[in-house]
Amino acid sequence: DQQVKQNSPSLSVQEGRISILNCDYTNSMFDYFLWYKKYPAEGPTFLISISSIKDKNEDGRFTVFLNKSAKHLSLHIVPSQPGDSAVYFCAASGGGMRFGAGTRLTVKP
Amino acid sequence: DGGITQSPKYLFRKEGQNVTLSCEQNLNHDAMYWYRQDPGQGLRLIYYSQIVNDFQKGDIAEGYSVSREKKESFPLTVTSAQKNPTAFYLCASSIDLGPRQPQHFGDGTRLSIL
């Protein structure tokens, strides 16, 4: 059973535009959410996180939004750069950590 | 330069054979984890360890075994009982098991059946 879902396997955006990656979860016990970024042939690296007591967390070009009532979170990258091209995993924790299947972002120059 | 080292990068297993995947970390982390990734699926937890000489089953532990004799090392054995071992395996560590601790990942081992 997939408790964390990333329904878009891929996303393509133009350099300089906004990238929006989405993630949905089903377990109300999750209270902390993380985004990881993975380049080919490398392991995932931690990018940004958000606690369930917040609805927004910002770090430079990266902002994560949390909508608890909808059990939905999103990662916004503004402006997108070619170096952001990678697979992005959403993860949720609270009684164990669960990962989504990932979304492959391609930023075109 | 601290990090997690997984070896080998690619591994081939014959039917009925056990194979062991290595994971070493020099981050001085207490907690370590093994995940399996299949196409179109998220990372699924196989085993995790909170401290030396202690480990717990994750969601898909059947057909796998681990040991944690040293803080730095958490090898995973894929036994012949694992009927579908072909996958990408990731090892991770974190300062502790706290839910807010980000995990640091190795670069993975891709296991295939001959």
PDB file of C-alpha atoms in Angstrom:
ATOM      1  CA  ASP A   1       0.000   0.000   0.000  1.00  0.00           C
ATOM      2  CA  GLN A   2       1.471   3.300  -1.089  1.00  0.00           C
ATOM      3  CA  GLN A   3       0.953   5.794   1.682  1.00  0.00           C
ATOM      4  CA  VAL A   4       2.915   8.461  -0.162  1.00  0.00           C
ATOM      5  CA  LYS A   5       2.143   9.068  -3.800  1.00  0.00           C
ATOM      6  CA  GLN A   6       3.799  11.153  -6.451  1.00  0.00           C
ATOM      7  CA  ASN A   7       1.394  10.837  -9.337  1.00  0.00           C
ATOM      8  CA  SER A   8       3.544  12.540 -11.944  1.00  0.00           C
ATOM      9  CA  PRO A   9       6.469  10.352 -12.960  1.00  0.00           C
ATOM     10  CA  SER A  10       8.006  13.200 -14.946  1.00  0.00           C
ATOM     11  CA  LEU A  11       7.899  16.960 -15.387  1.00  0.00           C
ATOM     12  CA  SER A  12       9.580  19.192 -17.942  1.00  0.00           C
ATOM     13  CA  VAL A  13       9.952  22.956 -17.534  1.00  0.00           C
ATOM     14  CA  GLN A  14      11.862  25.749 -19.199  1.00  0.00           C
ATOM     15  CA  GLU A  15      14.843  27.311 -17.478  1.00  0.00           C
ATOM     16  CA  GLY A  16      13.808  30.333 -15.406  1.00  0.00           C
ATOM     17  CA  ARG A  17      10.223  29.165 -14.957  1.00  0.00           C
ATOM     18  CA  ILE A  18       8.650  27.620 -11.869  1.00  0.00           C
ATOM     19  CA  SER A  19       8.755  23.875 -11.234  1.00  0.00           C
ATOM     20  CA  ILE A  20       5.976  22.459  -9.061  1.00  0.00           C
ATOM     21  CA  LEU A  21       6.306  18.897  -7.817  1.00  0.00           C
ATOM     22  CA  ASN A  22       3.354  17.365  -6.022  1.00  0.00           C
ATOM     23  CA  CYS A  23       2.964  14.705  -3.367  1.00  0.00           C
ATOM     24  CA  ASP A  24      -0.102  13.205  -1.658  1.00  0.00           C
ATOM     25  CA  TYR A  25      -0.254  11.086   1.469  1.00  0.00           C
ATOM     26  CA  THR A  26      -2.924   8.995   3.122  1.00  0.00           C
ATOM     27  CA  ASN A  27      -1.735   8.460   6.697  1.00  0.00           C
ATOM     28  CA  SER A  28      -2.897  11.117   9.173  1.00  0.00           C
ATOM     29  CA  MET A  29      -0.129  10.065  11.562  1.00  0.00           C
ATOM     30  CA  PHE A  30       2.536  11.605   9.335  1.00  0.00           C
ATOM     31  CA  ASP A  31       3.768  14.798  10.950  1.00  0.00           C
ATOM     32  CA  TYR A  32       7.007  15.581   9.194  1.00  0.00           C
ATOM     33  CA  PHE A  33       7.703  15.727   5.486  1.00  0.00           C
ATOM     34  CA  LEU A  34      10.926  15.788   3.523  1.00  0.00           C
ATOM     35  CA  TRP A  35      12.050  16.186  -0.070  1.00  0.00           C
ATOM     36  CA  TYR A  36      15.106  14.431  -1.444  1.00  0.00           C
ATOM     37  CA  LYS A  37      16.864  14.993  -4.738  1.00  0.00           C
ATOM     38  CA  LYS A  38      18.632  12.250  -6.675  1.00  0.00           C
ATOM     39  CA  TYR A  39      21.058  12.591  -9.549  1.00  0.00           C
ATOM     40  CA  PRO A  40      21.836   9.570 -11.777  1.00  0.00           C
ATOM     41  CA  ALA A  41      24.305   7.106 -10.264  1.00  0.00           C
ATOM     42  CA  GLU A  42      24.121   8.843  -6.886  1.00  0.00           C
ATOM     43  CA  GLY A  43      22.065   8.299  -3.753  1.00  0.00           C
ATOM     44  CA  PRO A  44      19.266  10.694  -2.762  1.00  0.00           C
ATOM     45  CA  THR A  45      20.297  13.808  -0.850  1.00  0.00           C
ATOM     46  CA  PHE A  46      18.141  15.726   1.583  1.00  0.00           C
ATOM     47  CA  LEU A  47      16.754  18.966   0.146  1.00  0.00           C
ATOM     48  CA  ILE A  48      14.145  20.548   2.412  1.00  0.00           C
ATOM     49  CA  SER A  49      11.612  19.570   5.063  1.00  0.00           C
ATOM     50  CA  ILE A  50       8.480  20.826   6.774  1.00  0.00           C
ATOM     51  CA  SER A  51       6.745  20.074  10.048  1.00  0.00           C
ATOM     52  CA  SER A  52       3.003  19.549  10.200  1.00  0.00           C
ATOM     53  CA  ILE A  53       2.655  22.614  12.398  1.00  0.00           C
ATOM     54  CA  LYS A  54       3.701  24.799   9.468  1.00  0.00           C
ATOM     55  CA  ASP A  55       2.205  25.301   6.043  1.00  0.00           C
ATOM     56  CA  LYS A  56       5.262  26.695   4.324  1.00  0.00           C
ATOM     57  CA  ASN A  57       9.029  26.413   4.539  1.00  0.00           C
ATOM     58  CA  GLU A  58      11.416  28.277   2.305  1.00  0.00           C
ATOM     59  CA  ASP A  59      15.107  27.773   1.558  1.00  0.00           C
ATOM     60  CA  GLY A  60      16.477  29.883  -1.241  1.00  0.00           C
ATOM     61  CA  ARG A  61      14.873  28.865  -4.514  1.00  0.00           C
ATOM     62  CA  PHE A  62      13.056  25.962  -2.863  1.00  0.00           C
ATOM     63  CA  THR A  63       9.735  26.262  -1.039  1.00  0.00           C
ATOM     64  CA  VAL A  64       7.645  23.438   0.338  1.00  0.00           C
ATOM     65  CA  PHE A  65       3.937  23.953   0.957  1.00  0.00           C
ATOM     66  CA  LEU A  66       1.819  21.690   3.146  1.00  0.00           C
ATOM     67  CA  ASN A  67      -1.976  21.419   3.013  1.00  0.00           C
ATOM     68  CA  LYS A  68      -2.874  19.111   5.887  1.00  0.00           C
ATOM     69  CA  SER A  69      -6.587  19.053   5.220  1.00  0.00           C
ATOM     70  CA  ALA A  70      -5.936  17.842   1.678  1.00  0.00           C
ATOM     71  CA  LYS A  71      -2.999  15.654   2.751  1.00  0.00           C
ATOM     72  CA  HIS A  72      -0.992  17.267   0.024  1.00  0.00           C
ATOM     73  CA  LEU A  73       2.406  18.869  -0.212  1.00  0.00           C
ATOM     74  CA  SER A  74       4.264  20.488  -3.028  1.00  0.00           C
ATOM     75  CA  LEU A  75       7.797  21.603  -3.780  1.00  0.00           C
ATOM     76  CA  HIS A  76       8.251  24.816  -5.733  1.00  0.00           C
ATOM     77  CA  ILE A  77      11.529  25.644  -7.419  1.00  0.00           C
ATOM     78  CA  VAL A  78      11.838  29.234  -8.600  1.00  0.00           C
ATOM     79  CA  PRO A  79      13.585  29.974 -10.874  1.00  0.00           C
ATOM     80  CA  SER A  80      14.338  26.522 -12.247  1.00  0.00           C
ATOM     81  CA  GLN A  81      17.862  25.852 -13.454  1.00  0.00           C
ATOM     82  CA  PRO A  82      19.247  23.064 -15.675  1.00  0.00           C
ATOM     83  CA  GLY A  83      21.212  21.790 -12.664  1.00  0.00           C
ATOM     84  CA  ASP A  84      17.904  21.095 -10.922  1.00  0.00           C
ATOM     85  CA  SER A  85      17.252  18.259 -13.374  1.00  0.00           C
ATOM     86  CA  ALA A  86      17.011  15.181 -11.161  1.00  0.00           C
ATOM     87  CA  VAL A  87      14.538  12.793  -9.585  1.00  0.00           C
ATOM     88  CA  TYR A  88      12.740  14.277  -6.574  1.00  0.00           C
ATOM     89  CA  PHE A  89      11.388  12.027  -3.822  1.00  0.00           C
ATOM     90  CA  CYS A  90       8.799  13.057  -1.307  1.00  0.00           C
ATOM     91  CA  ALA A  91       8.982  11.352   2.109  1.00  0.00           C
ATOM     92  CA  ALA A  92       6.710  11.413   5.146  1.00  0.00           C
ATOM     93  CA  SER A  93       7.504  10.344   8.688  1.00  0.00           C
ATOM     94  CA  GLY A  94       5.525   9.609  11.819  1.00  0.00           C
ATOM     95  CA  GLY A  95       5.688   5.983  12.891  1.00  0.00           C
ATOM     96  CA  GLY A  96       8.261   5.179  10.240  1.00  0.00           C
ATOM     97  CA  MET A  97       9.276   6.938   7.068  1.00  0.00           C
ATOM     98  CA  ARG A  98       7.573   6.335   3.730  1.00  0.00           C
ATOM     99  CA  PHE A  99       8.802   7.460   0.326  1.00  0.00           C
ATOM    100  CA  GLY A 100       7.017   8.297  -2.876  1.00  0.00           C
ATOM    101  CA  ALA A 101       8.079   6.797  -6.198  1.00  0.00           C
ATOM    102  CA  GLY A 102       9.743  10.017  -7.350  1.00  0.00           C
ATOM    103  CA  THR A 103       9.222  12.589 -10.083  1.00  0.00           C
ATOM    104  CA  ARG A 104      11.867  13.120 -12.750  1.00  0.00           C
ATOM    105  CA  LEU A 105      12.316  16.845 -13.361  1.00  0.00           C
ATOM    106  CA  THR A 106      13.935  18.041 -16.564  1.00  0.00           C
ATOM    107  CA  VAL A 107      14.794  21.727 -16.842  1.00  0.00           C
ATOM    108  CA  LYS A 108      15.446  22.730 -20.426  1.00  0.00           C
ATOM    109  CA  PRO A 109      17.874  25.556 -21.227  1.00  0.00           C
TER     110      PRO A 109
ATOM    111  CA  ASP B   1      35.017  13.681   3.772  1.00  0.00           C
ATOM    112  CA  GLY B   2      32.135  11.954   5.533  1.00  0.00           C
ATOM    113  CA  GLY B   3      29.650   9.785   3.772  1.00  0.00           C
ATOM    114  CA  ILE B   4      28.203   6.377   3.063  1.00  0.00           C
ATOM    115  CA  THR B   5      29.939   3.875   0.827  1.00  0.00           C
ATOM    116  CA  GLN B   6      28.067   1.024  -0.797  1.00  0.00           C
ATOM    117  CA  SER B   7      29.779  -1.744  -2.691  1.00  0.00           C
ATOM    118  CA  PRO B   8      29.700  -3.204  -5.192  1.00  0.00           C
ATOM    119  CA  LYS B   9      27.871  -0.840  -7.543  1.00  0.00           C
ATOM    120  CA  TYR B  10      26.602  -3.773  -9.634  1.00  0.00           C
ATOM    121  CA  LEU B  11      26.121  -7.345  -8.462  1.00  0.00           C
ATOM    122  CA  PHE B  12      24.919 -10.478 -10.189  1.00  0.00           C
ATOM    123  CA  ARG B  13      23.432 -13.431  -8.375  1.00  0.00           C
ATOM    124  CA  LYS B  14      22.929 -16.969  -9.539  1.00  0.00           C
ATOM    125  CA  GLU B  15      19.823 -18.894  -8.595  1.00  0.00           C
ATOM    126  CA  GLY B  16      20.071 -20.339  -5.090  1.00  0.00           C
ATOM    127  CA  GLN B  17      23.015 -18.160  -4.140  1.00  0.00           C
ATOM    128  CA  ASN B  18      23.302 -15.787  -1.193  1.00  0.00           C
ATOM    129  CA  VAL B  19      24.962 -12.436  -1.811  1.00  0.00           C
ATOM    130  CA  THR B  20      26.044  -9.718   0.591  1.00  0.00           C
ATOM    131  CA  LEU B  21      25.867  -5.993  -0.074  1.00  0.00           C
ATOM    132  CA  SER B  22      28.280  -3.813   1.836  1.00  0.00           C
ATOM    133  CA  CYS B  23      27.430  -0.506   3.524  1.00  0.00           C
ATOM    134  CA  GLU B  24      29.952   1.557   5.488  1.00  0.00           C
ATOM    135  CA  GLN B  25      29.495   5.027   6.986  1.00  0.00           C
ATOM    136  CA  ASN B  26      31.951   7.399   8.626  1.00  0.00           C
ATOM    137  CA  LEU B  27      29.371   9.929   9.770  1.00  0.00           C
ATOM    138  CA  ASN B  28      29.278   8.553  13.322  1.00  0.00           C
ATOM    139  CA  HIS B  29      25.539   7.957  12.891  1.00  0.00           C
ATOM    140  CA  ASP B  30      23.747   5.573  15.219  1.00  0.00           C
ATOM    141  CA  ALA B  31      20.902   4.618  12.889  1.00  0.00           C
ATOM    142  CA  MET B  32      21.285   2.762   9.608  1.00  0.00           C
ATOM    143  CA  TYR B  33      18.758   1.532   7.063  1.00  0.00           C
ATOM    144  CA  TRP B  34      18.391  -0.645   3.986  1.00  0.00           C
ATOM    145  CA  TYR B  35      15.869   0.170   1.276  1.00  0.00           C
ATOM    146  CA  ARG B  36      14.847  -1.507  -1.927  1.00  0.00           C
ATOM    147  CA  GLN B  37      13.686   0.423  -4.983  1.00  0.00           C
ATOM    148  CA  ASP B  38      11.709  -1.136  -7.830  1.00  0.00           C
ATOM    149  CA  PRO B  39      10.616   0.700 -10.979  1.00  0.00           C
ATOM    150  CA  GLY B  40       7.630   2.967 -10.360  1.00  0.00           C
ATOM    151  CA  GLN B  41       7.713   2.432  -6.618  1.00  0.00           C
ATOM    152  CA  GLY B  42       9.010   4.366  -3.678  1.00  0.00           C
ATOM    153  CA  LEU B  43      11.808   3.186  -1.462  1.00  0.00           C
ATOM    154  CA  ARG B  44      10.678   0.297   0.713  1.00  0.00           C
ATOM    155  CA  LEU B  45      12.327  -0.382   4.051  1.00  0.00           C
ATOM    156  CA  ILE B  46      13.967  -3.793   4.442  1.00  0.00           C
ATOM    157  CA  TYR B  47      15.759  -3.517   7.792  1.00  0.00           C
ATOM    158  CA  TYR B  48      16.921  -0.800  10.108  1.00  0.00           C
ATOM    159  CA  SER B  49      19.249  -0.580  13.078  1.00  0.00           C
ATOM    160  CA  GLN B  50      19.202   1.891  15.925  1.00  0.00           C
ATOM    161  CA  ILE B  51      22.447   0.830  17.527  1.00  0.00           C
ATOM    162  CA  VAL B  52      25.204  -1.767  17.372  1.00  0.00           C
ATOM    163  CA  ASN B  53      23.998  -5.353  17.806  1.00  0.00           C
ATOM    164  CA  ASP B  54      20.382  -4.321  17.372  1.00  0.00           C
ATOM    165  CA  PHE B  55      18.248  -4.322  14.230  1.00  0.00           C
ATOM    166  CA  GLN B  56      14.587  -4.497  13.333  1.00  0.00           C
ATOM    167  CA  LYS B  57      12.588  -5.760  10.381  1.00  0.00           C
ATOM    168  CA  GLY B  58      11.112  -3.225   8.034  1.00  0.00           C
ATOM    169  CA  ASP B  59       8.181  -3.688   5.679  1.00  0.00           C
ATOM    170  CA  ILE B  60       9.770  -6.270   3.364  1.00  0.00           C
ATOM    171  CA  ALA B  61      12.335  -8.195   5.438  1.00  0.00           C
ATOM    172  CA  GLU B  62      11.511 -11.686   4.150  1.00  0.00           C
ATOM    173  CA  GLY B  63      14.434 -13.221   2.287  1.00  0.00           C
ATOM    174  CA  TYR B  64      16.953 -10.752   3.712  1.00  0.00           C
ATOM    175  CA  SER B  65      19.258 -10.699   6.726  1.00  0.00           C
ATOM    176  CA  VAL B  66      21.506  -8.072   8.287  1.00  0.00           C
ATOM    177  CA  SER B  67      24.104  -7.669  10.999  1.00  0.00           C
ATOM    178  CA  ARG B  68      25.370  -4.660  12.945  1.00  0.00           C
ATOM    179  CA  GLU B  69      28.582  -5.712  14.641  1.00  0.00           C
ATOM    180  CA  LYS B  70      30.190  -2.307  14.226  1.00  0.00           C
ATOM    181  CA  LYS B  71      28.691   1.156  14.281  1.00  0.00           C
ATOM    182  CA  GLU B  72      30.142   1.924  10.865  1.00  0.00           C
ATOM    183  CA  SER B  73      28.955  -1.177   9.055  1.00  0.00           C
ATOM    184  CA  PHE B  74      25.524  -2.588   8.178  1.00  0.00           C
ATOM    185  CA  PRO B  75      25.823  -5.345   5.551  1.00  0.00           C
ATOM    186  CA  LEU B  76      22.728  -6.796   3.889  1.00  0.00           C
ATOM    187  CA  THR B  77      22.554 -10.423   2.764  1.00  0.00           C
ATOM    188  CA  VAL B  78      20.075 -11.304   0.063  1.00  0.00           C
ATOM    189  CA  THR B  79      19.344 -14.969   0.626  1.00  0.00           C
ATOM    190  CA  SER B  80      18.108 -17.617  -1.796  1.00  0.00           C
ATOM    191  CA  ALA B  81      14.738 -17.304  -0.063  1.00  0.00           C
ATOM    192  CA  GLN B  82      14.244 -13.908  -1.713  1.00  0.00           C
ATOM    193  CA  LYS B  83      12.483 -14.970  -4.893  1.00  0.00           C
ATOM    194  CA  ASN B  84      12.566 -11.628  -6.662  1.00  0.00           C
ATOM    195  CA  PRO B  85      15.862 -10.007  -5.678  1.00  0.00           C
ATOM    196  CA  THR B  86      16.419  -7.957  -8.833  1.00  0.00           C
ATOM    197  CA  ALA B  87      16.252  -4.345  -7.642  1.00  0.00           C
ATOM    198  CA  PHE B  88      18.215  -1.268  -6.698  1.00  0.00           C
ATOM    199  CA  TYR B  89      19.323  -1.322  -3.050  1.00  0.00           C
ATOM    200  CA  LEU B  90      20.059   1.807  -1.054  1.00  0.00           C
ATOM    201  CA  CYS B  91      21.714   2.068   2.336  1.00  0.00           C
ATOM    202  CA  ALA B  92      21.155   5.124   4.511  1.00  0.00           C
ATOM    203  CA  SER B  93      22.101   6.456   7.914  1.00  0.00           C
ATOM    204  CA  SER B  94      20.906   9.169  10.270  1.00  0.00           C
ATOM    205  CA  ILE B  95      22.037  10.599  13.581  1.00  0.00           C
ATOM    206  CA  ASP B  96      19.334   8.602  15.313  1.00  0.00           C
ATOM    207  CA  LEU B  97      15.897   7.149  14.603  1.00  0.00           C
ATOM    208  CA  GLY B  98      14.164  10.455  15.306  1.00  0.00           C
ATOM    209  CA  PRO B  99      11.460  11.102  12.682  1.00  0.00           C
ATOM    210  CA  ARG B 100      12.870  14.533  11.893  1.00  0.00           C
ATOM    211  CA  GLN B 101      16.371  13.327  11.149  1.00  0.00           C
ATOM    212  CA  PRO B 102      17.188  13.459   7.443  1.00  0.00           C
ATOM    213  CA  GLN B 103      18.755  10.305   6.132  1.00  0.00           C
ATOM    214  CA  HIS B 104      22.045  10.264   4.251  1.00  0.00           C
ATOM    215  CA  PHE B 105      22.157   7.783   1.408  1.00  0.00           C
ATOM    216  CA  GLY B 106      24.839   5.800  -0.351  1.00  0.00           C
ATOM    217  CA  ASP B 107      24.974   5.591  -4.140  1.00  0.00           C
ATOM    218  CA  GLY B 108      23.263   2.219  -4.241  1.00  0.00           C
ATOM    219  CA  THR B 109      23.886  -1.318  -5.474  1.00  0.00           C
ATOM    220  CA  ARG B 110      22.032  -2.727  -8.450  1.00  0.00           C
ATOM    221  CA  LEU B 111      21.435  -6.463  -8.053  1.00  0.00           C
ATOM    222  CA  SER B 112      20.505  -8.647 -11.014  1.00  0.00           C
ATOM    223  CA  ILE B 113      19.804 -12.350 -11.440  1.00  0.00           C
ATOM    224  CA  LEU B 114      21.880 -14.358 -13.890  1.00  0.00           C
TER     225      LEU B 114
END
